[in-house]
Amino acid sequence: MRILRTVKELREWRKLQPTLGFVPTMGALHNGHLNLVGRSLNENHSTLMSIFVNPSQFAPGEDLDSYPRSFDTDVQKFAQKSVDILGKSSSESERTAVFAPKTSELYPLGIELNPKKQRGTFVEVLGCSHQLEGAVRPQFFRGVATVVTKLLNAVQPTKAYFGQKDIQQTVVVRSLVRDLLIPTEIVVCETEREPSGLALSSRNAYLTDAEREKSVVLYKALSAARDLSKNTDNSAAIIGVARDHLVGSDIVDNVEYVSINSLDTFETLERAQGAAVLSAAIRLKSGLRLLDNVLL
Ligand code: AMP
C-alpha cells in the first residue's frame, strides 16, 4: 500500500488517477469506515483514505492525546478490503493509497487547541454548526470544516465519502462544498452497526463489556421514537419516547440532546415533516459520550 506523507507526494499521485474516491478518517478503523472504503472502491478508478487525527476539532481537555491509534492495522484492513473488491493485483497497483500527513503538513503555522491563540485560516459554516454537537462542543465543527476543506483542496477527489453516523457533520460538509464551490460530490453512507444495534465508533474501544451491552439503549430509544413518528409528526411527542427510554437506563448519566432536524439545513423541526433526522447524544456514567441518529 502506498503511504503518502506530504501534500507534494499526494498531488503527484493524484495527477495519475482518472477518478478518485476519498475517505477521510481519524483511523482506528472499524467496519463503518471499511464500508465507506468499499463504496469508494466500487465507484471510482482509485481510492485514497486519509488517516489524520485532526487537532483543531478537539477542545483542550478532550481526548486528542488518548484517541485510539492503530496505523499498521488500519493500513492492513484497507489493503484487505482493496484485495476483496479489486482483486489481488490491487496490492501492486497504484489505485489505492493512504494519506497520513504530519500535523505541520495541514497546519503550516502549527495549531493551538485554544481558539483565542489560533492564527491562520479557519472555516466556519454558519446555520448548521451551532446546534446539537455544536452546542455541546463549540469548537468542533469549525475544526471539522477547516480540515475537510484543507483535505478536499489537497486531494481534489471526484467523490468523498462520509458516514450518516455523524449526520450533522454531513450537513456541514455538504454546505461548505456548496458555498466554497468545491467540485467534489459528497456521498453519505448508512450507519454500520453491531448486531445489537449499537452504532460502530472508534471510541467504542473505551467501552467496558457491560457498558457495550447496555449501550444499545441509544439505538432502541431512537427506534422506538421512529416507530411513533409513523403515527404523528409532533416532534415533542417523538422526542419524549426516546428520552423516556434513555433516562430509564442505569448507564446513562445525562441525556445531552434529543432533537429532530431538517436533513437539508439542520434547523430544528417542531413538526417532523419532509426529510428529517432524529439525533441523540448521551453521556454515560463512565464519562464516555455516545451519539446516534435515525432518519424519519
Ligand atoms: P472518524 O474516523 O470517526 O472521523 O470517521 C470517519 C468517517 O467514518 C466519517 O465520515 C464517519 O461518519 C464515518 N463513520 C464512523 N462511524 C461510522 C459507522 N458506524 N457507520 C458508517 N460510517 C461511519
mmCIF file of C-alpha atoms and ligand atoms in Angstrom:
data_model
loop_
_atom_site.group_PDB
_atom_site.id
_atom_site.type_symbol
_atom_site.label_atom_id
_atom_site.label_comp_id
_atom_site.label_asym_id
_atom_site.label_seq_id
_atom_site.Cartn_x
_atom_site.Cartn_y
_atom_site.Cartn_z
ATOM 1 C CA MET A 1 0.000 0.000 0.000
ATOM 2 C CA ARG A 2 1.353 3.392 -0.974
ATOM 3 C CA ILE A 3 1.657 5.718 2.058
ATOM 4 C CA LEU A 4 1.730 9.419 1.180
ATOM 5 C CA ARG A 5 3.090 11.692 3.893
ATOM 6 C CA THR A 6 3.265 15.101 2.247
ATOM 7 C CA VAL A 7 0.872 17.227 0.212
ATOM 8 C CA LYS A 8 3.514 17.295 -2.563
ATOM 9 C CA GLU A 9 3.599 13.467 -2.797
ATOM 10 C CA LEU A 10 -0.180 13.402 -2.643
ATOM 11 C CA ARG A 11 -0.566 15.854 -5.520
ATOM 12 C CA GLU A 12 1.878 13.875 -7.698
ATOM 13 C CA TRP A 13 -0.011 10.603 -7.065
ATOM 14 C CA ARG A 14 -3.356 12.342 -7.597
ATOM 15 C CA LYS A 15 -2.378 13.521 -11.098
ATOM 16 C CA LEU A 16 -2.179 9.879 -12.221
ATOM 17 C CA GLN A 17 -5.727 8.957 -11.121
ATOM 18 C CA PRO A 18 -8.533 9.436 -13.647
ATOM 19 C CA THR A 19 -11.276 9.385 -10.999
ATOM 20 C CA LEU A 20 -10.658 9.366 -7.277
ATOM 21 C CA GLY A 21 -12.844 8.458 -4.313
ATOM 22 C CA PHE A 22 -11.711 9.874 -0.971
ATOM 23 C CA VAL A 23 -12.480 8.578 2.526
ATOM 24 C CA PRO A 24 -11.292 10.900 5.305
ATOM 25 C CA THR A 25 -10.856 9.186 8.686
ATOM 26 C CA MET A 26 -9.118 9.611 12.020
ATOM 27 C CA GLY A 27 -8.018 5.944 11.902
ATOM 28 C CA ALA A 28 -8.830 3.172 14.420
ATOM 29 C CA LEU A 29 -10.777 1.636 11.558
ATOM 30 C CA HIS A 30 -13.909 -0.440 12.025
ATOM 31 C CA ASN A 31 -16.470 -1.803 9.589
ATOM 32 C CA GLY A 32 -18.185 1.579 9.323
ATOM 33 C CA HIS A 33 -15.022 3.082 7.824
ATOM 34 C CA LEU A 34 -14.477 -0.013 5.679
ATOM 35 C CA ASN A 35 -17.973 0.281 4.257
ATOM 36 C CA LEU A 36 -17.158 3.794 3.041
ATOM 37 C CA VAL A 37 -13.924 2.439 1.571
ATOM 38 C CA GLY A 38 -15.823 -0.391 -0.163
ATOM 39 C CA ARG A 39 -18.278 2.039 -1.682
ATOM 40 C CA SER A 40 -15.427 4.202 -2.963
ATOM 41 C CA LEU A 41 -13.518 1.226 -4.414
ATOM 42 C CA ASN A 42 -16.657 0.213 -6.312
ATOM 43 C CA GLU A 43 -17.465 3.675 -7.638
ATOM 44 C CA ASN A 44 -14.085 5.130 -8.634
ATOM 45 C CA HIS A 45 -10.948 4.123 -10.500
ATOM 46 C CA SER A 46 -8.844 4.827 -7.411
ATOM 47 C CA THR A 47 -9.383 5.322 -3.703
ATOM 48 C CA LEU A 48 -7.489 7.383 -1.166
ATOM 49 C CA MET A 49 -8.073 7.072 2.552
ATOM 50 C CA SER A 50 -6.679 9.694 4.881
ATOM 51 C CA ILE A 51 -5.726 8.922 8.448
ATOM 52 C CA PHE A 52 -5.293 12.109 10.425
ATOM 53 C CA VAL A 53 -6.363 12.833 13.984
ATOM 54 C CA ASN A 54 -7.306 16.460 13.489
ATOM 55 C CA PRO A 55 -6.239 18.570 16.488
ATOM 56 C CA SER A 56 -8.426 21.579 15.685
ATOM 57 C CA GLN A 57 -11.680 19.694 16.324
ATOM 58 C CA PHE A 58 -10.627 18.777 19.870
ATOM 59 C CA ALA A 59 -11.057 21.240 22.734
ATOM 60 C CA PRO A 60 -8.338 21.485 25.389
ATOM 61 C CA GLY A 61 -9.037 18.634 27.841
ATOM 62 C CA GLU A 62 -10.710 16.376 25.260
ATOM 63 C CA ASP A 63 -9.162 13.043 24.202
ATOM 64 C CA LEU A 64 -6.748 14.217 21.448
ATOM 65 C CA ASP A 65 -3.734 12.523 23.049
ATOM 66 C CA SER A 66 -5.525 9.328 24.020
ATOM 67 C CA TYR A 67 -7.654 8.999 20.847
ATOM 68 C CA PRO A 68 -7.245 5.347 19.683
ATOM 69 C CA ARG A 69 -4.459 4.972 17.103
ATOM 70 C CA SER A 70 -3.674 1.763 15.187
ATOM 71 C CA PHE A 71 -1.953 2.828 11.971
ATOM 72 C CA ASP A 72 -0.439 -0.500 10.841
ATOM 73 C CA THR A 73 -3.647 -2.470 11.394
ATOM 74 C CA ASP A 74 -5.625 0.280 9.643
ATOM 75 C CA VAL A 75 -3.429 0.032 6.552
ATOM 76 C CA GLN A 76 -3.772 -3.775 6.547
ATOM 77 C CA LYS A 77 -7.567 -3.528 6.784
ATOM 78 C CA PHE A 78 -7.696 -1.069 3.885
ATOM 79 C CA ALA A 79 -5.359 -3.281 1.819
ATOM 80 C CA GLN A 80 -7.503 -6.354 2.514
ATOM 81 C CA LYS A 81 -10.685 -4.517 1.520
ATOM 82 C CA SER A 82 -8.987 -3.437 -1.722
ATOM 83 C CA VAL A 83 -7.990 -7.034 -2.488
ATOM 84 C CA ASP A 84 -11.548 -8.213 -1.705
ATOM 85 C CA ILE A 85 -13.064 -5.717 -4.128
ATOM 86 C CA LEU A 86 -10.419 -5.040 -6.777
ATOM 87 C CA GLY A 87 -8.636 -8.419 -6.707
ATOM 88 C CA LYS A 88 -5.103 -9.433 -5.800
ATOM 89 C CA SER A 89 -3.377 -7.173 -8.300
ATOM 90 C CA SER A 90 -4.694 -4.149 -6.429
ATOM 91 C CA SER A 91 -1.910 -4.517 -3.867
ATOM 92 C CA GLU A 92 0.648 -3.908 -6.630
ATOM 93 C CA SER A 93 -1.339 -1.230 -8.391
ATOM 94 C CA GLU A 94 -1.295 2.467 -7.729
ATOM 95 C CA ARG A 95 -5.078 2.526 -7.417
ATOM 96 C CA THR A 96 -5.151 2.792 -3.632
ATOM 97 C CA ALA A 97 -3.161 4.916 -1.220
ATOM 98 C CA VAL A 98 -3.213 6.227 2.326
ATOM 99 C CA PHE A 99 -2.595 9.897 3.062
ATOM 100 C CA ALA A 100 -1.193 10.182 6.581
ATOM 101 C CA PRO A 101 0.302 13.659 6.968
ATOM 102 C CA LYS A 102 2.070 15.130 9.957
ATOM 103 C CA THR A 103 0.145 17.957 11.611
ATOM 104 C CA SER A 104 2.556 20.516 10.132
ATOM 105 C CA GLU A 105 1.587 19.469 6.574
ATOM 106 C CA LEU A 106 -2.021 20.519 7.149
ATOM 107 C CA TYR A 107 -1.350 23.331 9.636
ATOM 108 C CA PRO A 108 1.792 25.104 8.380
ATOM 109 C CA LEU A 109 1.593 27.641 11.235
ATOM 110 C CA GLY A 110 1.051 24.885 13.809
ATOM 111 C CA ILE A 111 -2.232 24.574 15.691
ATOM 112 C CA GLU A 112 -3.221 25.701 19.173
ATOM 113 C CA LEU A 113 -6.251 23.994 20.717
ATOM 114 C CA ASN A 114 -7.260 27.223 22.450
ATOM 115 C CA PRO A 115 -9.152 29.211 19.753
ATOM 116 C CA LYS A 116 -8.021 32.530 21.259
ATOM 117 C CA LYS A 117 -4.403 31.628 20.467
ATOM 118 C CA GLN A 118 -5.092 30.306 16.970
ATOM 119 C CA ARG A 119 -3.616 32.008 13.885
ATOM 120 C CA GLY A 120 -4.274 31.461 10.198
ATOM 121 C CA THR A 121 -7.340 30.421 8.214
ATOM 122 C CA PHE A 122 -10.361 28.592 9.602
ATOM 123 C CA VAL A 123 -13.667 27.654 8.024
ATOM 124 C CA GLU A 124 -16.971 28.230 9.807
ATOM 125 C CA VAL A 125 -20.267 27.012 8.409
ATOM 126 C CA LEU A 126 -22.997 29.182 9.893
ATOM 127 C CA GLY A 127 -26.529 27.964 10.498
ATOM 128 C CA CYS A 128 -25.858 24.250 10.910
ATOM 129 C CA SER A 129 -22.851 24.216 13.260
ATOM 130 C CA HIS A 130 -24.090 25.814 16.481
ATOM 131 C CA GLN A 131 -26.812 23.343 17.495
ATOM 132 C CA LEU A 132 -26.632 19.762 18.913
ATOM 133 C CA GLU A 133 -22.972 18.636 18.637
ATOM 134 C CA GLY A 134 -22.001 22.269 18.062
ATOM 135 C CA ALA A 135 -23.685 23.360 21.296
ATOM 136 C CA VAL A 136 -22.016 20.614 23.347
ATOM 137 C CA ARG A 137 -18.612 21.003 21.582
ATOM 138 C CA PRO A 138 -18.358 24.662 20.456
ATOM 139 C CA GLN A 139 -15.058 24.303 18.515
ATOM 140 C CA PHE A 140 -15.872 21.006 16.913
ATOM 141 C CA PHE A 141 -17.428 21.902 13.562
ATOM 142 C CA ARG A 142 -15.009 24.758 12.947
ATOM 143 C CA GLY A 143 -12.214 22.201 13.255
ATOM 144 C CA VAL A 144 -14.036 19.659 11.091
ATOM 145 C CA ALA A 145 -14.948 22.200 8.394
ATOM 146 C CA THR A 146 -11.382 23.519 8.363
ATOM 147 C CA VAL A 147 -9.708 20.127 7.998
ATOM 148 C CA VAL A 148 -12.234 18.837 5.460
ATOM 149 C CA THR A 149 -11.677 21.967 3.330
ATOM 150 C CA LYS A 150 -7.903 21.519 3.525
ATOM 151 C CA LEU A 151 -8.190 17.828 2.629
ATOM 152 C CA LEU A 152 -10.584 18.406 -0.270
ATOM 153 C CA ASN A 153 -8.267 21.118 -1.636
ATOM 154 C CA ALA A 154 -5.221 18.891 -1.314
ATOM 155 C CA VAL A 155 -6.840 15.694 -2.644
ATOM 156 C CA GLN A 156 -9.253 17.135 -5.244
ATOM 157 C CA PRO A 157 -11.344 13.956 -5.228
ATOM 158 C CA THR A 158 -14.144 13.150 -7.647
ATOM 159 C CA LYS A 159 -16.285 11.897 -4.755
ATOM 160 C CA ALA A 160 -15.820 11.979 -0.972
ATOM 161 C CA TYR A 161 -17.496 9.524 1.398
ATOM 162 C CA PHE A 162 -18.922 10.326 4.829
ATOM 163 C CA GLY A 163 -20.994 8.309 7.322
ATOM 164 C CA GLN A 164 -24.574 9.002 8.331
ATOM 165 C CA LYS A 165 -23.385 8.162 11.860
ATOM 166 C CA ASP A 166 -22.163 11.771 12.073
ATOM 167 C CA ILE A 167 -25.216 13.257 10.419
ATOM 168 C CA GLN A 168 -24.664 16.893 11.401
ATOM 169 C CA GLN A 169 -21.140 16.649 10.012
ATOM 170 C CA THR A 170 -22.573 15.595 6.637
ATOM 171 C CA VAL A 171 -24.770 18.717 6.584
ATOM 172 C CA VAL A 172 -21.768 20.901 7.466
ATOM 173 C CA VAL A 173 -19.636 19.253 4.754
ATOM 174 C CA ARG A 174 -22.335 19.493 2.076
ATOM 175 C CA SER A 175 -22.754 23.175 2.973
ATOM 176 C CA LEU A 176 -19.065 24.041 2.716
ATOM 177 C CA VAL A 177 -18.702 22.186 -0.579
ATOM 178 C CA ARG A 178 -21.661 24.130 -1.961
ATOM 179 C CA ASP A 179 -20.607 27.523 -0.575
ATOM 180 C CA LEU A 180 -16.890 27.281 -1.377
ATOM 181 C CA LEU A 181 -17.579 25.895 -4.873
ATOM 182 C CA ILE A 182 -15.578 22.723 -4.306
ATOM 183 C CA PRO A 183 -16.044 20.367 -7.276
ATOM 184 C CA THR A 184 -16.444 17.136 -5.269
ATOM 185 C CA GLU A 185 -19.585 15.029 -4.981
ATOM 186 C CA ILE A 186 -20.394 14.197 -1.348
ATOM 187 C CA VAL A 187 -21.703 10.664 -0.760
ATOM 188 C CA VAL A 188 -23.319 9.760 2.572
ATOM 189 C CA CYS A 189 -23.286 6.061 3.563
ATOM 190 C CA GLU A 190 -25.580 4.312 6.046
ATOM 191 C CA THR A 191 -24.516 3.787 9.658
ATOM 192 C CA GLU A 192 -22.848 0.426 10.256
ATOM 193 C CA ARG A 193 -23.992 -1.242 13.485
ATOM 194 C CA GLU A 194 -23.131 -4.165 15.725
ATOM 195 C CA PRO A 195 -25.736 -6.977 15.597
ATOM 196 C CA SER A 196 -27.202 -5.470 18.817
ATOM 197 C CA GLY A 197 -27.852 -2.170 17.009
ATOM 198 C CA LEU A 198 -25.027 -0.189 18.658
ATOM 199 C CA ALA A 199 -23.504 2.131 16.040
ATOM 200 C CA LEU A 200 -19.829 1.362 15.393
ATOM 201 C CA SER A 201 -17.452 4.075 16.564
ATOM 202 C CA SER A 202 -13.700 4.225 17.153
ATOM 203 C CA ARG A 203 -14.455 5.451 20.680
ATOM 204 C CA ASN A 204 -16.412 2.227 21.421
ATOM 205 C CA ALA A 205 -12.922 0.882 22.217
ATOM 206 C CA TYR A 206 -13.302 2.768 25.519
ATOM 207 C CA LEU A 207 -16.476 0.796 26.485
ATOM 208 C CA THR A 208 -16.349 -1.989 29.070
ATOM 209 C CA ASP A 209 -18.181 -5.224 28.119
ATOM 210 C CA ALA A 210 -21.062 -4.342 30.450
ATOM 211 C CA GLU A 211 -21.363 -0.827 29.005
ATOM 212 C CA ARG A 212 -21.209 -2.136 25.457
ATOM 213 C CA GLU A 213 -24.121 -4.452 26.172
ATOM 214 C CA LYS A 214 -26.215 -1.716 27.751
ATOM 215 C CA SER A 215 -25.277 0.987 25.228
ATOM 216 C CA VAL A 216 -27.772 -0.480 22.792
ATOM 217 C CA VAL A 217 -30.340 1.565 24.745
ATOM 218 C CA LEU A 218 -29.486 4.513 22.497
ATOM 219 C CA TYR A 219 -30.477 2.787 19.267
ATOM 220 C CA LYS A 220 -33.515 1.220 20.970
ATOM 221 C CA ALA A 221 -34.659 4.655 22.141
ATOM 222 C CA LEU A 222 -34.284 6.141 18.664
ATOM 223 C CA SER A 223 -36.006 3.158 17.030
ATOM 224 C CA ALA A 224 -38.981 3.330 19.403
ATOM 225 C CA ALA A 225 -39.332 7.051 18.703
ATOM 226 C CA ARG A 226 -39.067 6.457 14.955
ATOM 227 C CA ASP A 227 -41.912 3.916 15.265
ATOM 228 C CA LEU A 228 -44.102 6.608 16.852
ATOM 229 C CA SER A 229 -43.210 9.029 14.049
ATOM 230 C CA LYS A 230 -45.163 6.792 11.683
ATOM 231 C CA ASN A 231 -48.346 7.916 13.521
ATOM 232 C CA THR A 232 -47.576 11.533 14.432
ATOM 233 C CA ASP A 233 -45.370 14.387 13.238
ATOM 234 C CA ASN A 234 -45.360 16.034 16.681
ATOM 235 C CA SER A 235 -41.635 16.320 17.432
ATOM 236 C CA ALA A 236 -42.136 16.790 21.194
ATOM 237 C CA ALA A 237 -44.068 13.510 21.430
ATOM 238 C CA ILE A 238 -41.499 11.617 19.326
ATOM 239 C CA ILE A 239 -38.591 13.034 21.324
ATOM 240 C CA GLY A 240 -40.427 12.210 24.578
ATOM 241 C CA VAL A 241 -40.448 8.489 23.715
ATOM 242 C CA ALA A 242 -36.692 8.474 23.124
ATOM 243 C CA ARG A 243 -35.998 10.439 26.311
ATOM 244 C CA ASP A 244 -38.119 8.055 28.414
ATOM 245 C CA HIS A 245 -36.011 5.121 27.245
ATOM 246 C CA LEU A 246 -32.752 6.930 27.917
ATOM 247 C CA VAL A 247 -33.499 8.306 31.371
ATOM 248 C CA GLY A 248 -34.634 4.815 32.435
ATOM 249 C CA SER A 249 -31.195 3.325 31.727
ATOM 250 C CA ASP A 250 -28.749 2.837 34.586
ATOM 251 C CA ILE A 251 -25.652 3.551 32.459
ATOM 252 C CA VAL A 252 -26.840 6.979 31.294
ATOM 253 C CA ASP A 253 -25.597 9.918 33.343
ATOM 254 C CA ASN A 254 -27.028 12.684 31.161
ATOM 255 C CA VAL A 255 -29.131 12.984 28.022
ATOM 256 C CA GLU A 256 -27.306 15.809 26.240
ATOM 257 C CA TYR A 257 -29.843 16.228 23.469
ATOM 258 C CA VAL A 258 -32.611 14.506 21.571
ATOM 259 C CA SER A 259 -33.663 16.532 18.569
ATOM 260 C CA ILE A 260 -35.423 16.418 15.226
ATOM 261 C CA ASN A 261 -33.745 18.415 12.475
ATOM 262 C CA SER A 262 -34.050 19.084 8.783
ATOM 263 C CA LEU A 263 -31.661 16.968 6.732
ATOM 264 C CA ASP A 264 -31.037 19.905 4.393
ATOM 265 C CA THR A 265 -30.401 22.792 6.784
ATOM 266 C CA PHE A 266 -30.243 21.064 10.174
ATOM 267 C CA GLU A 267 -32.726 23.581 11.580
ATOM 268 C CA THR A 268 -34.787 22.198 14.469
ATOM 269 C CA LEU A 269 -38.217 20.972 13.387
ATOM 270 C CA GLU A 270 -41.273 21.198 15.627
ATOM 271 C CA ARG A 271 -43.111 19.043 13.103
ATOM 272 C CA ALA A 272 -41.254 16.013 11.772
ATOM 273 C CA GLN A 273 -42.148 16.633 8.153
ATOM 274 C CA GLY A 274 -40.100 16.228 4.974
ATOM 275 C CA ALA A 275 -36.537 14.923 5.124
ATOM 276 C CA ALA A 276 -35.909 14.803 8.869
ATOM 277 C CA VAL A 277 -33.467 13.135 11.227
ATOM 278 C CA LEU A 278 -33.852 12.222 14.892
ATOM 279 C CA SER A 279 -30.497 12.540 16.692
ATOM 280 C CA ALA A 280 -29.435 11.941 20.259
ATOM 281 C CA ALA A 281 -26.293 12.174 22.361
ATOM 282 C CA ILE A 282 -25.863 10.729 25.824
ATOM 283 C CA ARG A 283 -23.096 10.839 28.375
ATOM 284 C CA LEU A 284 -22.518 7.563 30.192
ATOM 285 C CA LYS A 285 -21.689 7.404 33.886
ATOM 286 C CA SER A 286 -18.142 6.402 32.825
ATOM 287 C CA GLY A 287 -17.834 9.811 31.087
ATOM 288 C CA LEU A 288 -17.939 8.454 27.527
ATOM 289 C CA ARG A 289 -20.284 10.151 25.033
ATOM 290 C CA LEU A 290 -22.343 8.180 22.525
ATOM 291 C CA LEU A 291 -24.255 9.657 19.623
ATOM 292 C CA ASP A 292 -26.555 8.151 17.055
ATOM 293 C CA ASN A 293 -29.387 9.089 14.713
ATOM 294 C CA VAL A 294 -32.128 7.589 12.565
ATOM 295 C CA LEU A 295 -33.848 9.066 9.556
ATOM 296 C CA LEU A 296 -37.593 9.669 9.950
HETATM 297 P P1 AMP B 1 -13.897 9.174 12.061
HETATM 298 O O1 AMP B 1 -12.661 8.359 11.857
HETATM 299 O O2 AMP B 1 -14.630 8.857 13.314
HETATM 300 O O3 AMP B 1 -13.661 10.649 11.844
HETATM 301 O O4 AMP B 1 -14.899 8.739 10.902
HETATM 302 C C1 AMP B 1 -14.508 8.783 9.546
HETATM 303 C C2 AMP B 1 -15.754 8.601 8.712
HETATM 304 O O5 AMP B 1 -16.358 7.349 9.005
HETATM 305 C C3 AMP B 1 -16.812 9.681 8.978
HETATM 306 O O6 AMP B 1 -17.397 10.066 7.745
HETATM 307 C C4 AMP B 1 -17.786 8.960 9.854
HETATM 308 O O7 AMP B 1 -19.096 9.479 9.778
HETATM 309 C C5 AMP B 1 -17.722 7.561 9.275
HETATM 310 N N1 AMP B 1 -18.228 6.588 10.258
HETATM 311 C C6 AMP B 1 -17.879 6.486 11.562
HETATM 312 N N2 AMP B 1 -18.593 5.514 12.154
HETATM 313 C C7 AMP B 1 -19.423 5.012 11.213
HETATM 314 C C8 AMP B 1 -20.414 3.995 11.209
HETATM 315 N N3 AMP B 1 -20.709 3.295 12.307
HETATM 316 N N4 AMP B 1 -21.068 3.727 10.054
HETATM 317 C C9 AMP B 1 -20.778 4.446 8.926
HETATM 318 N N5 AMP B 1 -19.850 5.419 8.864
HETATM 319 C C10 AMP B 1 -19.183 5.696 9.989
#
